[in-house]
Amino acid sequence: MPKKLSPATIKKRMQMLHNLQHLYAIARDRMANLEEIIKLHKQQITELEEGNRLRDELIDAQSIRIAELETMVFGKKKKPPIDTPPKDTNKPSSPPKPPRNKDSFKRTIPTTEAITETIPVPVDHCACGGELTNITTHDRFIEDIPLPDLTADYTARLVTKYVVQRGICTQCGKAVSGQDLGGSVVSLGPN
Protein backbone atom coordinates (compact mmCIF):
# COMPACT_ATOMS: atom_id res chain seq x y z
CA MET A 1 0.00 0.00 0.00
CA PRO A 2 1.18 3.48 -0.79
CA LYS A 3 2.47 5.42 2.06
CA LYS A 4 0.60 8.57 3.07
CA LEU A 5 2.52 11.76 3.51
CA SER A 6 2.05 13.75 6.62
CA PRO A 7 0.42 17.21 6.35
CA ALA A 8 3.70 18.88 7.41
CA THR A 9 5.57 17.16 4.56
CA ILE A 10 2.85 18.10 2.07
CA LYS A 11 2.97 21.70 3.26
CA LYS A 12 6.75 21.71 2.96
CA ARG A 13 6.65 20.28 -0.58
CA MET A 14 3.94 22.75 -1.62
CA GLN A 15 6.11 25.61 -0.37
CA MET A 16 9.04 24.26 -2.43
CA LEU A 17 6.81 24.01 -5.53
CA HIS A 18 5.60 27.55 -5.05
CA ASN A 19 9.21 28.78 -4.67
CA LEU A 20 10.30 26.86 -7.79
CA GLN A 21 7.45 28.33 -9.84
CA HIS A 22 8.38 31.83 -8.68
CA LEU A 23 12.09 31.26 -9.50
CA TYR A 24 11.13 29.75 -12.89
CA ALA A 25 9.27 32.97 -13.85
CA ILE A 26 12.28 35.10 -12.84
CA ALA A 27 14.67 32.80 -14.77
CA ARG A 28 12.41 32.90 -17.85
CA ASP A 29 12.48 36.77 -17.83
CA ARG A 30 16.24 36.76 -17.33
CA MET A 31 16.68 34.33 -20.24
CA ALA A 32 14.58 36.59 -22.51
CA ASN A 33 16.73 39.60 -21.55
CA LEU A 34 19.92 37.63 -22.18
CA GLU A 35 18.68 36.51 -25.59
CA GLU A 36 17.99 40.16 -26.54
CA ILE A 37 21.48 41.14 -25.36
CA ILE A 38 22.96 38.29 -27.43
CA LYS A 39 21.08 39.53 -30.52
CA LEU A 40 22.42 43.08 -29.95
CA HIS A 41 25.94 41.76 -29.51
CA LYS A 42 25.68 39.73 -32.72
CA GLN A 43 24.52 42.87 -34.56
CA GLN A 44 27.40 44.85 -33.13
CA ILE A 45 29.86 42.13 -34.11
CA THR A 46 28.60 42.11 -37.71
CA GLU A 47 28.78 45.93 -37.83
CA LEU A 48 32.35 45.85 -36.47
CA GLU A 49 33.33 43.17 -38.98
CA GLU A 50 31.87 45.31 -41.78
CA GLY A 51 33.71 48.37 -40.40
CA ASN A 52 36.95 46.35 -40.22
CA ARG A 53 36.48 45.20 -43.80
CA LEU A 54 35.92 48.79 -44.95
CA ARG A 55 38.92 49.95 -42.88
CA ASP A 56 41.10 47.24 -44.45
CA GLU A 57 39.97 48.32 -47.93
CA LEU A 58 40.73 51.94 -47.07
CA ILE A 59 44.18 51.00 -45.73
CA ASP A 60 44.90 49.04 -48.91
CA ALA A 61 43.83 51.98 -51.09
CA GLN A 62 45.91 54.40 -49.04
CA SER A 63 48.98 52.17 -49.16
CA ILE A 64 48.66 52.04 -52.96
CA ARG A 65 48.40 55.86 -53.08
CA ILE A 66 51.40 56.22 -50.79
CA ALA A 67 53.42 53.87 -52.99
CA GLU A 68 52.46 55.89 -56.09
CA LEU A 69 53.41 59.16 -54.36
CA GLU A 70 56.74 57.70 -53.23
CA THR A 71 57.41 56.65 -56.81
CA MET A 72 56.54 60.16 -58.04
CA VAL A 73 58.72 61.86 -55.43
CA PHE A 74 61.66 59.48 -55.06
CA GLY A 75 61.57 57.69 -58.42
CA LYS A 76 61.42 53.99 -59.00
CA LYS A 77 63.02 51.63 -56.52
CA LYS A 78 66.58 50.58 -57.26
CA LYS A 79 66.20 47.03 -55.95
CA PRO A 80 63.46 44.73 -57.25
CA PRO A 81 61.22 42.92 -54.75
CA ILE A 82 62.55 39.67 -53.30
CA ASP A 83 60.16 37.31 -55.13
CA THR A 84 60.78 38.69 -58.66
CA PRO A 85 63.19 36.94 -61.02
CA PRO A 86 66.39 38.86 -61.88
CA LYS A 87 66.30 41.12 -64.95
CA ASP A 88 68.47 40.63 -68.00
CA THR A 89 71.74 42.44 -67.23
CA ASN A 90 73.34 41.83 -70.64
CA LYS A 91 72.35 45.30 -71.88
CA PRO A 92 75.30 47.59 -72.50
CA SER A 93 75.36 50.46 -70.04
CA SER A 94 75.66 54.03 -71.22
CA PRO A 95 79.11 55.60 -70.93
CA PRO A 96 79.63 57.57 -67.72
CA LYS A 97 79.15 61.31 -67.93
CA PRO A 98 82.30 63.39 -67.60
CA PRO A 99 82.51 65.33 -64.33
CA ARG A 100 81.54 69.00 -64.45
CA ASN A 101 84.02 71.66 -63.48
CA LYS A 102 83.16 74.62 -61.22
CA ASP A 103 82.94 77.08 -64.12
CA SER A 104 80.09 75.15 -65.72
CA PHE A 105 77.82 76.21 -62.86
CA LYS A 106 78.45 79.93 -63.43
CA ARG A 107 77.05 82.24 -66.07
CA THR A 108 79.59 83.21 -68.71
CA ILE A 109 80.89 86.77 -68.82
CA PRO A 110 79.12 88.60 -71.69
CA THR A 111 81.07 89.91 -74.65
CA THR A 112 81.58 93.65 -75.19
CA GLU A 113 79.12 93.60 -78.11
CA ALA A 114 76.36 92.22 -75.86
CA ILE A 115 76.67 95.03 -73.27
CA THR A 116 73.78 97.49 -73.68
CA GLU A 117 74.64 99.92 -70.86
CA THR A 118 77.65 100.76 -68.68
CA ILE A 119 77.16 102.37 -65.27
CA PRO A 120 80.15 103.60 -63.21
CA VAL A 121 79.90 103.14 -59.42
CA PRO A 122 82.63 105.38 -57.91
CA VAL A 123 83.73 105.52 -54.29
CA ASP A 124 85.50 108.58 -52.91
CA HIS A 125 85.57 108.36 -49.11
CA CYS A 126 84.85 106.00 -46.19
CA ALA A 127 81.93 106.35 -43.77
CA CYS A 128 84.41 107.28 -41.03
CA GLY A 129 85.65 110.22 -43.14
CA GLY A 130 89.04 108.75 -44.06
CA GLU A 131 90.70 108.87 -47.46
CA LEU A 132 90.84 105.78 -49.68
CA THR A 133 93.99 104.26 -51.16
CA ASN A 134 94.66 101.28 -53.44
CA ILE A 135 91.55 102.02 -55.51
CA THR A 136 90.76 99.16 -57.90
CA THR A 137 87.91 98.62 -60.36
CA HIS A 138 85.79 95.51 -60.56
CA ASP A 139 83.28 94.64 -63.28
CA ARG A 140 79.87 93.21 -62.41
CA PHE A 141 77.22 92.27 -64.98
CA ILE A 142 73.45 91.97 -64.68
CA GLU A 143 71.63 90.18 -67.49
CA ASP A 144 67.94 90.87 -67.89
CA ILE A 145 65.29 89.48 -70.24
CA PRO A 146 62.52 92.11 -70.55
CA LEU A 147 58.94 91.36 -71.51
CA PRO A 148 58.20 92.42 -75.11
CA ASP A 149 54.78 93.93 -74.37
CA LEU A 150 56.00 96.10 -71.49
CA THR A 151 59.24 97.41 -73.04
CA ALA A 152 59.09 100.27 -75.56
CA ASP A 153 62.36 99.63 -77.43
CA TYR A 154 62.48 95.86 -76.97
CA THR A 155 65.70 93.89 -77.23
CA ALA A 156 65.85 90.21 -76.44
CA ARG A 157 68.54 90.59 -73.76
CA LEU A 158 69.73 93.57 -71.75
CA VAL A 159 73.23 93.42 -70.25
CA THR A 160 74.22 96.16 -67.81
CA LYS A 161 77.89 96.48 -66.89
CA TYR A 162 78.68 98.06 -63.51
CA VAL A 163 82.23 99.38 -63.08
CA VAL A 164 82.60 99.31 -59.28
CA GLN A 165 85.49 101.02 -57.52
CA ARG A 166 86.96 99.63 -54.31
CA GLY A 167 89.49 101.15 -51.96
CA ILE A 168 91.04 100.73 -48.51
CA CYS A 169 90.46 103.41 -45.84
CA THR A 170 93.61 104.94 -44.37
CA GLN A 171 91.99 105.61 -40.96
CA CYS A 172 89.98 102.45 -40.15
CA GLY A 173 91.59 100.01 -42.60
CA LYS A 174 88.26 98.74 -43.96
CA ALA A 175 87.68 97.87 -47.60
CA VAL A 176 84.99 100.17 -49.00
CA SER A 177 83.25 99.80 -52.36
CA GLY A 178 80.50 101.70 -54.13
CA GLN A 179 78.42 98.51 -54.48
CA ASP A 180 78.46 95.08 -52.84
CA LEU A 181 81.02 92.90 -54.58
CA GLY A 182 79.86 89.61 -53.07
CA GLY A 183 78.27 86.88 -55.15
CA SER A 184 78.95 86.00 -58.75
CA VAL A 185 80.34 88.27 -61.42
CA VAL A 186 77.30 87.75 -63.68
CA SER A 187 73.80 87.62 -62.20
CA LEU A 188 70.23 87.74 -63.47
CA GLY A 189 68.16 90.91 -63.25
CA PRO A 190 64.68 91.37 -61.80
CA ASN A 191 62.87 90.43 -65.03
PDB file of C-alpha atoms in Angstrom:
ATOM      1  CA  MET A   1       0.000   0.000   0.000  1.00  0.00           C
ATOM      2  CA  PRO A   2       1.176   3.482  -0.786  1.00  0.00           C
ATOM      3  CA  LYS A   3       2.473   5.421   2.059  1.00  0.00           C
ATOM      4  CA  LYS A   4       0.595   8.569   3.068  1.00  0.00           C
ATOM      5  CA  LEU A   5       2.523  11.758   3.506  1.00  0.00           C
ATOM      6  CA  SER A   6       2.047  13.747   6.618  1.00  0.00           C
ATOM      7  CA  PRO A   7       0.416  17.209   6.347  1.00  0.00           C
ATOM      8  CA  ALA A   8       3.698  18.884   7.407  1.00  0.00           C
ATOM      9  CA  THR A   9       5.571  17.165   4.556  1.00  0.00           C
ATOM     10  CA  ILE A  10       2.846  18.099   2.065  1.00  0.00           C
ATOM     11  CA  LYS A  11       2.965  21.698   3.263  1.00  0.00           C
ATOM     12  CA  LYS A  12       6.753  21.706   2.960  1.00  0.00           C
ATOM     13  CA  ARG A  13       6.645  20.278  -0.583  1.00  0.00           C
ATOM     14  CA  MET A  14       3.941  22.751  -1.618  1.00  0.00           C
ATOM     15  CA  GLN A  15       6.110  25.607  -0.368  1.00  0.00           C
ATOM     16  CA  MET A  16       9.037  24.257  -2.428  1.00  0.00           C
ATOM     17  CA  LEU A  17       6.810  24.010  -5.529  1.00  0.00           C
ATOM     18  CA  HIS A  18       5.596  27.547  -5.048  1.00  0.00           C
ATOM     19  CA  ASN A  19       9.212  28.779  -4.673  1.00  0.00           C
ATOM     20  CA  LEU A  20      10.297  26.855  -7.795  1.00  0.00           C
ATOM     21  CA  GLN A  21       7.447  28.333  -9.840  1.00  0.00           C
ATOM     22  CA  HIS A  22       8.378  31.835  -8.675  1.00  0.00           C
ATOM     23  CA  LEU A  23      12.087  31.264  -9.498  1.00  0.00           C
ATOM     24  CA  TYR A  24      11.128  29.755 -12.886  1.00  0.00           C
ATOM     25  CA  ALA A  25       9.270  32.970 -13.851  1.00  0.00           C
ATOM     26  CA  ILE A  26      12.277  35.096 -12.839  1.00  0.00           C
ATOM     27  CA  ALA A  27      14.671  32.801 -14.766  1.00  0.00           C
ATOM     28  CA  ARG A  28      12.408  32.901 -17.846  1.00  0.00           C
ATOM     29  CA  ASP A  29      12.475  36.766 -17.825  1.00  0.00           C
ATOM     30  CA  ARG A  30      16.238  36.755 -17.325  1.00  0.00           C
ATOM     31  CA  MET A  31      16.681  34.331 -20.236  1.00  0.00           C
ATOM     32  CA  ALA A  32      14.581  36.590 -22.505  1.00  0.00           C
ATOM     33  CA  ASN A  33      16.731  39.596 -21.550  1.00  0.00           C
ATOM     34  CA  LEU A  34      19.922  37.630 -22.177  1.00  0.00           C
ATOM     35  CA  GLU A  35      18.676  36.507 -25.594  1.00  0.00           C
ATOM     36  CA  GLU A  36      17.994  40.157 -26.537  1.00  0.00           C
ATOM     37  CA  ILE A  37      21.477  41.137 -25.356  1.00  0.00           C
ATOM     38  CA  ILE A  38      22.961  38.290 -27.429  1.00  0.00           C
ATOM     39  CA  LYS A  39      21.080  39.528 -30.517  1.00  0.00           C
ATOM     40  CA  LEU A  40      22.418  43.083 -29.954  1.00  0.00           C
ATOM     41  CA  HIS A  41      25.939  41.758 -29.508  1.00  0.00           C
ATOM     42  CA  LYS A  42      25.681  39.730 -32.718  1.00  0.00           C
ATOM     43  CA  GLN A  43      24.519  42.866 -34.556  1.00  0.00           C
ATOM     44  CA  GLN A  44      27.402  44.855 -33.131  1.00  0.00           C
ATOM     45  CA  ILE A  45      29.861  42.133 -34.112  1.00  0.00           C
ATOM     46  CA  THR A  46      28.596  42.108 -37.713  1.00  0.00           C
ATOM     47  CA  GLU A  47      28.781  45.926 -37.833  1.00  0.00           C
ATOM     48  CA  LEU A  48      32.345  45.846 -36.471  1.00  0.00           C
ATOM     49  CA  GLU A  49      33.334  43.173 -38.981  1.00  0.00           C
ATOM     50  CA  GLU A  50      31.868  45.315 -41.783  1.00  0.00           C
ATOM     51  CA  GLY A  51      33.712  48.368 -40.405  1.00  0.00           C
ATOM     52  CA  ASN A  52      36.948  46.355 -40.223  1.00  0.00           C
ATOM     53  CA  ARG A  53      36.483  45.202 -43.803  1.00  0.00           C
ATOM     54  CA  LEU A  54      35.922  48.792 -44.946  1.00  0.00           C
ATOM     55  CA  ARG A  55      38.919  49.949 -42.880  1.00  0.00           C
ATOM     56  CA  ASP A  56      41.098  47.243 -44.452  1.00  0.00           C
ATOM     57  CA  GLU A  57      39.965  48.316 -47.932  1.00  0.00           C
ATOM     58  CA  LEU A  58      40.734  51.941 -47.068  1.00  0.00           C
ATOM     59  CA  ILE A  59      44.177  50.999 -45.728  1.00  0.00           C
ATOM     60  CA  ASP A  60      44.902  49.037 -48.909  1.00  0.00           C
ATOM     61  CA  ALA A  61      43.828  51.984 -51.089  1.00  0.00           C
ATOM     62  CA  GLN A  62      45.911  54.401 -49.039  1.00  0.00           C
ATOM     63  CA  SER A  63      48.982  52.172 -49.164  1.00  0.00           C
ATOM     64  CA  ILE A  64      48.659  52.043 -52.959  1.00  0.00           C
ATOM     65  CA  ARG A  65      48.395  55.856 -53.082  1.00  0.00           C
ATOM     66  CA  ILE A  66      51.402  56.217 -50.792  1.00  0.00           C
ATOM     67  CA  ALA A  67      53.425  53.869 -52.994  1.00  0.00           C
ATOM     68  CA  GLU A  68      52.456  55.887 -56.087  1.00  0.00           C
ATOM     69  CA  LEU A  69      53.414  59.155 -54.365  1.00  0.00           C
ATOM     70  CA  GLU A  70      56.738  57.705 -53.234  1.00  0.00           C
ATOM     71  CA  THR A  71      57.408  56.645 -56.812  1.00  0.00           C
ATOM     72  CA  MET A  72      56.540  60.155 -58.040  1.00  0.00           C
ATOM     73  CA  VAL A  73      58.722  61.864 -55.429  1.00  0.00           C
ATOM     74  CA  PHE A  74      61.664  59.475 -55.056  1.00  0.00           C
ATOM     75  CA  GLY A  75      61.574  57.688 -58.416  1.00  0.00           C
ATOM     76  CA  LYS A  76      61.423  53.985 -59.002  1.00  0.00           C
ATOM     77  CA  LYS A  77      63.016  51.629 -56.521  1.00  0.00           C
ATOM     78  CA  LYS A  78      66.576  50.576 -57.260  1.00  0.00           C
ATOM     79  CA  LYS A  79      66.204  47.031 -55.946  1.00  0.00           C
ATOM     80  CA  PRO A  80      63.462  44.728 -57.251  1.00  0.00           C
ATOM     81  CA  PRO A  81      61.219  42.922 -54.752  1.00  0.00           C
ATOM     82  CA  ILE A  82      62.553  39.671 -53.300  1.00  0.00           C
ATOM     83  CA  ASP A  83      60.161  37.305 -55.127  1.00  0.00           C
ATOM     84  CA  THR A  84      60.783  38.685 -58.664  1.00  0.00           C
ATOM     85  CA  PRO A  85      63.191  36.942 -61.021  1.00  0.00           C
ATOM     86  CA  PRO A  86      66.387  38.862 -61.883  1.00  0.00           C
ATOM     87  CA  LYS A  87      66.300  41.117 -64.949  1.00  0.00           C
ATOM     88  CA  ASP A  88      68.473  40.625 -67.995  1.00  0.00           C
ATOM     89  CA  THR A  89      71.738  42.437 -67.227  1.00  0.00           C
ATOM     90  CA  ASN A  90      73.345  41.825 -70.642  1.00  0.00           C
ATOM     91  CA  LYS A  91      72.353  45.302 -71.875  1.00  0.00           C
ATOM     92  CA  PRO A  92      75.296  47.593 -72.499  1.00  0.00           C
ATOM     93  CA  SER A  93      75.362  50.457 -70.037  1.00  0.00           C
ATOM     94  CA  SER A  94      75.659  54.030 -71.224  1.00  0.00           C
ATOM     95  CA  PRO A  95      79.106  55.597 -70.929  1.00  0.00           C
ATOM     96  CA  PRO A  96      79.634  57.568 -67.719  1.00  0.00           C
ATOM     97  CA  LYS A  97      79.149  61.314 -67.934  1.00  0.00           C
ATOM     98  CA  PRO A  98      82.304  63.391 -67.604  1.00  0.00           C
ATOM     99  CA  PRO A  99      82.512  65.329 -64.333  1.00  0.00           C
ATOM    100  CA  ARG A 100      81.539  68.999 -64.448  1.00  0.00           C
ATOM    101  CA  ASN A 101      84.022  71.664 -63.477  1.00  0.00           C
ATOM    102  CA  LYS A 102      83.163  74.622 -61.223  1.00  0.00           C
ATOM    103  CA  ASP A 103      82.939  77.077 -64.116  1.00  0.00           C
ATOM    104  CA  SER A 104      80.092  75.146 -65.720  1.00  0.00           C
ATOM    105  CA  PHE A 105      77.818  76.212 -62.857  1.00  0.00           C
ATOM    106  CA  LYS A 106      78.453  79.934 -63.429  1.00  0.00           C
ATOM    107  CA  ARG A 107      77.055  82.236 -66.070  1.00  0.00           C
ATOM    108  CA  THR A 108      79.594  83.214 -68.711  1.00  0.00           C
ATOM    109  CA  ILE A 109      80.889  86.768 -68.824  1.00  0.00           C
ATOM    110  CA  PRO A 110      79.121  88.599 -71.687  1.00  0.00           C
ATOM    111  CA  THR A 111      81.069  89.913 -74.651  1.00  0.00           C
ATOM    112  CA  THR A 112      81.582  93.650 -75.190  1.00  0.00           C
ATOM    113  CA  GLU A 113      79.124  93.598 -78.110  1.00  0.00           C
ATOM    114  CA  ALA A 114      76.361  92.218 -75.856  1.00  0.00           C
ATOM    115  CA  ILE A 115      76.674  95.025 -73.268  1.00  0.00           C
ATOM    116  CA  THR A 116      73.782  97.493 -73.682  1.00  0.00           C
ATOM    117  CA  GLU A 117      74.641  99.923 -70.861  1.00  0.00           C
ATOM    118  CA  THR A 118      77.648 100.759 -68.681  1.00  0.00           C
ATOM    119  CA  ILE A 119      77.159 102.369 -65.265  1.00  0.00           C
ATOM    120  CA  PRO A 120      80.147 103.603 -63.210  1.00  0.00           C
ATOM    121  CA  VAL A 121      79.900 103.143 -59.420  1.00  0.00           C
ATOM    122  CA  PRO A 122      82.627 105.377 -57.912  1.00  0.00           C
ATOM    123  CA  VAL A 123      83.733 105.520 -54.291  1.00  0.00           C
ATOM    124  CA  ASP A 124      85.497 108.582 -52.908  1.00  0.00           C
ATOM    125  CA  HIS A 125      85.566 108.358 -49.106  1.00  0.00           C
ATOM    126  CA  CYS A 126      84.852 106.000 -46.195  1.00  0.00           C
ATOM    127  CA  ALA A 127      81.931 106.347 -43.772  1.00  0.00           C
ATOM    128  CA  CYS A 128      84.414 107.276 -41.028  1.00  0.00           C
ATOM    129  CA  GLY A 129      85.654 110.216 -43.141  1.00  0.00           C
ATOM    130  CA  GLY A 130      89.040 108.751 -44.059  1.00  0.00           C
ATOM    131  CA  GLU A 131      90.702 108.867 -47.456  1.00  0.00           C
ATOM    132  CA  LEU A 132      90.843 105.779 -49.684  1.00  0.00           C
ATOM    133  CA  THR A 133      93.988 104.262 -51.158  1.00  0.00           C
ATOM    134  CA  ASN A 134      94.664 101.284 -53.441  1.00  0.00           C
ATOM    135  CA  ILE A 135      91.550 102.021 -55.505  1.00  0.00           C
ATOM    136  CA  THR A 136      90.761  99.159 -57.898  1.00  0.00           C
ATOM    137  CA  THR A 137      87.914  98.622 -60.357  1.00  0.00           C
ATOM    138  CA  HIS A 138      85.788  95.512 -60.564  1.00  0.00           C
ATOM    139  CA  ASP A 139      83.277  94.635 -63.278  1.00  0.00           C
ATOM    140  CA  ARG A 140      79.867  93.208 -62.411  1.00  0.00           C
ATOM    141  CA  PHE A 141      77.223  92.271 -64.975  1.00  0.00           C
ATOM    142  CA  ILE A 142      73.449  91.970 -64.682  1.00  0.00           C
ATOM    143  CA  GLU A 143      71.627  90.185 -67.488  1.00  0.00           C
ATOM    144  CA  ASP A 144      67.937  90.870 -67.889  1.00  0.00           C
ATOM    145  CA  ILE A 145      65.289  89.484 -70.235  1.00  0.00           C
ATOM    146  CA  PRO A 146      62.525  92.109 -70.545  1.00  0.00           C
ATOM    147  CA  LEU A 147      58.940  91.356 -71.513  1.00  0.00           C
ATOM    148  CA  PRO A 148      58.199  92.422 -75.110  1.00  0.00           C
ATOM    149  CA  ASP A 149      54.778  93.928 -74.369  1.00  0.00           C
ATOM    150  CA  LEU A 150      56.001  96.102 -71.492  1.00  0.00           C
ATOM    151  CA  THR A 151      59.239  97.408 -73.045  1.00  0.00           C
ATOM    152  CA  ALA A 152      59.092 100.274 -75.560  1.00  0.00           C
ATOM    153  CA  ASP A 153      62.356  99.625 -77.431  1.00  0.00           C
ATOM    154  CA  TYR A 154      62.475  95.858 -76.972  1.00  0.00           C
ATOM    155  CA  THR A 155      65.702  93.890 -77.233  1.00  0.00           C
ATOM    156  CA  ALA A 156      65.850  90.207 -76.437  1.00  0.00           C
ATOM    157  CA  ARG A 157      68.536  90.594 -73.755  1.00  0.00           C
ATOM    158  CA  LEU A 158      69.732  93.567 -71.755  1.00  0.00           C
ATOM    159  CA  VAL A 159      73.231  93.422 -70.251  1.00  0.00           C
ATOM    160  CA  THR A 160      74.220  96.162 -67.807  1.00  0.00           C
ATOM    161  CA  LYS A 161      77.891  96.484 -66.885  1.00  0.00           C
ATOM    162  CA  TYR A 162      78.679  98.063 -63.507  1.00  0.00           C
ATOM    163  CA  VAL A 163      82.232  99.384 -63.083  1.00  0.00           C
ATOM    164  CA  VAL A 164      82.599  99.307 -59.284  1.00  0.00           C
ATOM    165  CA  GLN A 165      85.486 101.023 -57.520  1.00  0.00           C
ATOM    166  CA  ARG A 166      86.958  99.626 -54.314  1.00  0.00           C
ATOM    167  CA  GLY A 167      89.488 101.152 -51.965  1.00  0.00           C
ATOM    168  CA  ILE A 168      91.044 100.726 -48.508  1.00  0.00           C
ATOM    169  CA  CYS A 169      90.456 103.409 -45.842  1.00  0.00           C
ATOM    170  CA  THR A 170      93.607 104.941 -44.371  1.00  0.00           C
ATOM    171  CA  GLN A 171      91.994 105.607 -40.956  1.00  0.00           C
ATOM    172  CA  CYS A 172      89.976 102.446 -40.148  1.00  0.00           C
ATOM    173  CA  GLY A 173      91.586 100.006 -42.597  1.00  0.00           C
ATOM    174  CA  LYS A 174      88.257  98.738 -43.959  1.00  0.00           C
ATOM    175  CA  ALA A 175      87.682  97.866 -47.597  1.00  0.00           C
ATOM    176  CA  VAL A 176      84.987 100.174 -49.005  1.00  0.00           C
ATOM    177  CA  SER A 177      83.246  99.799 -52.356  1.00  0.00           C
ATOM    178  CA  GLY A 178      80.499 101.698 -54.128  1.00  0.00           C
ATOM    179  CA  GLN A 179      78.422  98.512 -54.478  1.00  0.00           C
ATOM    180  CA  ASP A 180      78.457  95.076 -52.835  1.00  0.00           C
ATOM    181  CA  LEU A 181      81.017  92.903 -54.584  1.00  0.00           C
ATOM    182  CA  GLY A 182      79.863  89.609 -53.069  1.00  0.00           C
ATOM    183  CA  GLY A 183      78.274  86.881 -55.149  1.00  0.00           C
ATOM    184  CA  SER A 184      78.953  86.003 -58.750  1.00  0.00           C
ATOM    185  CA  VAL A 185      80.335  88.272 -61.420  1.00  0.00           C
ATOM    186  CA  VAL A 186      77.296  87.751 -63.676  1.00  0.00           C
ATOM    187  CA  SER A 187      73.799  87.620 -62.202  1.00  0.00           C
ATOM    188  CA  LEU A 188      70.229  87.740 -63.470  1.00  0.00           C
ATOM    189  CA  GLY A 189      68.162  90.909 -63.252  1.00  0.00           C
ATOM    190  CA  PRO A 190      64.680  91.367 -61.797  1.00  0.00           C
ATOM    191  CA  ASN A 191      62.873  90.426 -65.029  1.00  0.00           C
TER     192      ASN A 191
END
